[in-house]
PDB file of C-alpha atoms in Angstrom:
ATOM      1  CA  UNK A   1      62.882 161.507  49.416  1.00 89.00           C
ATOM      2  CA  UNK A   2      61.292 158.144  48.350  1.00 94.00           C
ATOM      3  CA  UNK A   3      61.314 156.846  45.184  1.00 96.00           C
ATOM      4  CA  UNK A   4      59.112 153.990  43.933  1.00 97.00           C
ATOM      5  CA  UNK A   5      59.141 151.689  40.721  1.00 96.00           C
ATOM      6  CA  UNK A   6      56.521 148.950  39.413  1.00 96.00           C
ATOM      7  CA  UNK A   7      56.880 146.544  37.759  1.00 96.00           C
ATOM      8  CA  UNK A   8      54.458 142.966  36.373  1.00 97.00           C
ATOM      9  CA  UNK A   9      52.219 144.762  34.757  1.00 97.00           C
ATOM     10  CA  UNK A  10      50.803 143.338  30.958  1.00 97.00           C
ATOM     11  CA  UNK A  11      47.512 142.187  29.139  1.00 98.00           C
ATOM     12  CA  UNK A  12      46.043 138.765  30.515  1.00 98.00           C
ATOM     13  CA  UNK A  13      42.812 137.152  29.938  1.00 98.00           C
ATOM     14  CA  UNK A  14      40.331 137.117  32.088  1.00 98.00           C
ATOM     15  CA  UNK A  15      39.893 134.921  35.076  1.00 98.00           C
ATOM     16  CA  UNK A  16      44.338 134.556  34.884  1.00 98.00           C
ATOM     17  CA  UNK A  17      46.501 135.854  37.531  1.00 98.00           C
ATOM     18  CA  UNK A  18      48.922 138.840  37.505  1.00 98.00           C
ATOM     19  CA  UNK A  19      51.656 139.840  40.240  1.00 98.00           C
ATOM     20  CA  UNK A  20      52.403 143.395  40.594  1.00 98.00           C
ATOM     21  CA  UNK A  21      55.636 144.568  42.418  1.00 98.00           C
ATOM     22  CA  UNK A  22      56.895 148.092  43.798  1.00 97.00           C
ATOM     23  CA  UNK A  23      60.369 148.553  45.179  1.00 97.00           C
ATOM     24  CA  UNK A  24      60.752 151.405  47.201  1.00 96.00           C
ATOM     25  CA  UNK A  25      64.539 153.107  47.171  1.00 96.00           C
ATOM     26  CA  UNK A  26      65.664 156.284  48.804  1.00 94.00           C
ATOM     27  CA  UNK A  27      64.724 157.381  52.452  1.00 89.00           C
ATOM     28  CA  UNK A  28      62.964 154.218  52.800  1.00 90.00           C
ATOM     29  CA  UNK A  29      63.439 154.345  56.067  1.00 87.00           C
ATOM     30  CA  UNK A  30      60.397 157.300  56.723  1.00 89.00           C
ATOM     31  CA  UNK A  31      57.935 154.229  55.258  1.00 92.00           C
ATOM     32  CA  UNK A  32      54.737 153.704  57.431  1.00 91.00           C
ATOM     33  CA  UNK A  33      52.110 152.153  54.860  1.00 94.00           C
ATOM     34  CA  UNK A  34      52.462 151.316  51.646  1.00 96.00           C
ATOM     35  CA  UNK A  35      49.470 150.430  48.963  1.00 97.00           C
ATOM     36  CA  UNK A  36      47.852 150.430  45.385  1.00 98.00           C
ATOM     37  CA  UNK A  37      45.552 152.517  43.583  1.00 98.00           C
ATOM     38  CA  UNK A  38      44.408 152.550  39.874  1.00 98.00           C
ATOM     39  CA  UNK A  39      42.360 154.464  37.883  1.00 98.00           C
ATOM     40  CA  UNK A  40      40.666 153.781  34.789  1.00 97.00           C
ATOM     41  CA  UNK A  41      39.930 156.105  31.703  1.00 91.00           C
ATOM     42  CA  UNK A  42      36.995 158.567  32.855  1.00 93.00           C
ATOM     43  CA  UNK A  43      36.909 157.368  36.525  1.00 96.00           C
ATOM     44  CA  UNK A  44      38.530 159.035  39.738  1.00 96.00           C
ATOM     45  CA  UNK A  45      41.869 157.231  40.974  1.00 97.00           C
ATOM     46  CA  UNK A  46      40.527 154.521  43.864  1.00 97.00           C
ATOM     47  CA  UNK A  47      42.265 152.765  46.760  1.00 98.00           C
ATOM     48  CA  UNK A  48      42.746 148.975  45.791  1.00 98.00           C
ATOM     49  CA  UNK A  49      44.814 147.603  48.840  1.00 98.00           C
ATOM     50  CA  UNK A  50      46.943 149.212  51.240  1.00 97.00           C
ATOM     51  CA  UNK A  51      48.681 147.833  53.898  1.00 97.00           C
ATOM     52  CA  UNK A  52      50.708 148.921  57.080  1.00 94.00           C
ATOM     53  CA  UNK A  53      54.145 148.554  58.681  1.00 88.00           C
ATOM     54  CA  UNK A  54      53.051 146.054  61.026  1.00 89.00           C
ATOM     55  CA  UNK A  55      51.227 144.175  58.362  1.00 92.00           C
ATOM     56  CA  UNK A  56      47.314 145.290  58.700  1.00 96.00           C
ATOM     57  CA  UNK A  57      45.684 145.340  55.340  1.00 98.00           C
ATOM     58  CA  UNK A  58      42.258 147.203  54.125  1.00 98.00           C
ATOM     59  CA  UNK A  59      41.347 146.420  50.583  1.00 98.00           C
ATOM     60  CA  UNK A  60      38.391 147.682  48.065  1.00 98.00           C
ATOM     61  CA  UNK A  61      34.831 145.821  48.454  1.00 98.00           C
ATOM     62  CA  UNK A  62      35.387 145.033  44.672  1.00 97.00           C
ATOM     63  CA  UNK A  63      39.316 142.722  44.873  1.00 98.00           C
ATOM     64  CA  UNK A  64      38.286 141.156  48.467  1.00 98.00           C
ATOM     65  CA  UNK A  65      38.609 137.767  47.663  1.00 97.00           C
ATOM     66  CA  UNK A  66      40.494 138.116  44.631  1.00 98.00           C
ATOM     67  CA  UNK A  67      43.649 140.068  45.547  1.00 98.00           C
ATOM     68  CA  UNK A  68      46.221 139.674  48.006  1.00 98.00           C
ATOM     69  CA  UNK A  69      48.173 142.770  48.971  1.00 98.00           C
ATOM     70  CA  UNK A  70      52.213 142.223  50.566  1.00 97.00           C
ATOM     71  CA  UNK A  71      55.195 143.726  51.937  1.00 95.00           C
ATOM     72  CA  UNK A  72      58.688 142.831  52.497  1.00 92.00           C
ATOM     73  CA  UNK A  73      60.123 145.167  54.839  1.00 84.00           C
ATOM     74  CA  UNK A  74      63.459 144.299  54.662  1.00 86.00           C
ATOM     75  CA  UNK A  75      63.551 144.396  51.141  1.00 88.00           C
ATOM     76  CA  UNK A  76      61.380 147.596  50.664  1.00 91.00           C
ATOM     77  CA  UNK A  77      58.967 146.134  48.440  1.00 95.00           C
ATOM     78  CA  UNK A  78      55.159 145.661  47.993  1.00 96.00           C
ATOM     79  CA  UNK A  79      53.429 143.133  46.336  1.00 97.00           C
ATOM     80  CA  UNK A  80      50.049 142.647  44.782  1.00 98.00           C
ATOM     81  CA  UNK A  81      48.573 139.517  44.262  1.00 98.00           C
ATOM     82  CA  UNK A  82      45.719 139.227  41.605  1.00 98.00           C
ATOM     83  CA  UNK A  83      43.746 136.661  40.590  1.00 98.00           C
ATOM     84  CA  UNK A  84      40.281 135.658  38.990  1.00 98.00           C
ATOM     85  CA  UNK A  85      40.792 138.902  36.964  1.00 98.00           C
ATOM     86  CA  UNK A  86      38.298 140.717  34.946  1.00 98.00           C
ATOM     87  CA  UNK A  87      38.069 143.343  32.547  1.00 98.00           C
ATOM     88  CA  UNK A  88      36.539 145.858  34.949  1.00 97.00           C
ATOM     89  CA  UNK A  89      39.940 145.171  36.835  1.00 98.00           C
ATOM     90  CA  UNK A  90      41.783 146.993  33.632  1.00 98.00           C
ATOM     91  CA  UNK A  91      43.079 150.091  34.611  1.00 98.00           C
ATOM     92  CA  UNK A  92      46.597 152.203  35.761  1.00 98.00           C
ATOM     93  CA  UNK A  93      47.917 150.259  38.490  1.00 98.00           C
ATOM     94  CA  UNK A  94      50.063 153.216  41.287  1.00 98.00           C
ATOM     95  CA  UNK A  95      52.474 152.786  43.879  1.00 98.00           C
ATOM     96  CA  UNK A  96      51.998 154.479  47.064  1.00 97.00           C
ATOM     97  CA  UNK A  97      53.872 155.377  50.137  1.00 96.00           C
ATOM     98  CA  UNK A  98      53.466 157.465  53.216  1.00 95.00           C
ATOM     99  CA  UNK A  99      56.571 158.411  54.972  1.00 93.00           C
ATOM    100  CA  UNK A 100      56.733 160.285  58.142  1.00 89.00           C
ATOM    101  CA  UNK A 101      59.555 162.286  59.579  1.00 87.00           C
ATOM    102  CA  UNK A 102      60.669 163.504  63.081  1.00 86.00           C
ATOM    103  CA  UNK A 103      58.826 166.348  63.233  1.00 90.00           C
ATOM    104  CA  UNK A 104      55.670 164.037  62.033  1.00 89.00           C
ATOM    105  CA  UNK A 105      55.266 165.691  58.595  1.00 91.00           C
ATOM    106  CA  UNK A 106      54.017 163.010  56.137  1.00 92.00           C
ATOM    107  CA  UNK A 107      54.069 162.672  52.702  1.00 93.00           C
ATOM    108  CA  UNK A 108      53.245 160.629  49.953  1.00 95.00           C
ATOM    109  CA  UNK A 109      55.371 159.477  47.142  1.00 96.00           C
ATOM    110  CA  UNK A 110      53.589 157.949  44.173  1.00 97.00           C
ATOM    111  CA  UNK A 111      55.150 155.674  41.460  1.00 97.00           C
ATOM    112  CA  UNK A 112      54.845 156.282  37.724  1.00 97.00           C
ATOM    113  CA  UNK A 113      52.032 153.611  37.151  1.00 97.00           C
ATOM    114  CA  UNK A 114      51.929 150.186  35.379  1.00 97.00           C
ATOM    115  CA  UNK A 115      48.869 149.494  32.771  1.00 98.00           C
ATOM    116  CA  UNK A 116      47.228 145.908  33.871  1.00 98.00           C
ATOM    117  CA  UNK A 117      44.073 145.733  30.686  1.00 98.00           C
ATOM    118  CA  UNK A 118      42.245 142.362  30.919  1.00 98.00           C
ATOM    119  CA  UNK A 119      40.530 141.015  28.157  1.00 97.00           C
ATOM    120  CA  UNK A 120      37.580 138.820  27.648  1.00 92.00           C
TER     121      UNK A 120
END
């Protein structure tokens, strides 16, 4: 079992900067990729940034450019990096892992969410 826990969340204005972290504890060793979602009020939850093991990273159309998405393996840990914010960025910020086991069963393990609300 995997548990995951955010943190950097807050209220910034738009066009600042925020760093989001996850810390992964557990059976961290099962971890393959790791990445955000968010969802705002009245919209479906939507892949931000994910990235793998090895380091390969996909990210939405909408943060290319803006956000940066990171891992620390050693550590456990994912970062993401956002800047030039805006207020259609303000939403519930997951964590997300997929862990495989021997028999090649995956799951995912989601964290509790941090709120990120930009103002303008």
């Amino acid at each position: 079992q995997v548990q995951l826990v955010e943190s950097g969340g807050g209220l910034v204005q738009a066009g600042g900067s925020l760093r989001l972290s996850c810390a992964a504890s557990g059976s961290t060793f099962s971890i393959n990729a790791m990445g955000w979602y968010r969802q705002a009020p009245g919209k479906q939850r939507e892949l931000v940034a994910d990235i793998s093991s090895g380091g390969s990273t996909n990210y939405a159309d909408s943060v290319k450019g803006r956000f940066t998405i990171s891992r620390d393996n050693a550590k456990n840990t994912v970062y993401l990096q956002m800047n030039s914010l805006k207020p259609e960025d303000t939403a519930v910020y997951y964590c997300n892992a997929v862990s495989e086991y021997s028999d090649h069963t995956r799951y995912n393990y989601w964290g509790q969410g941090t709120q990120v609300t930009v103002s303008s």
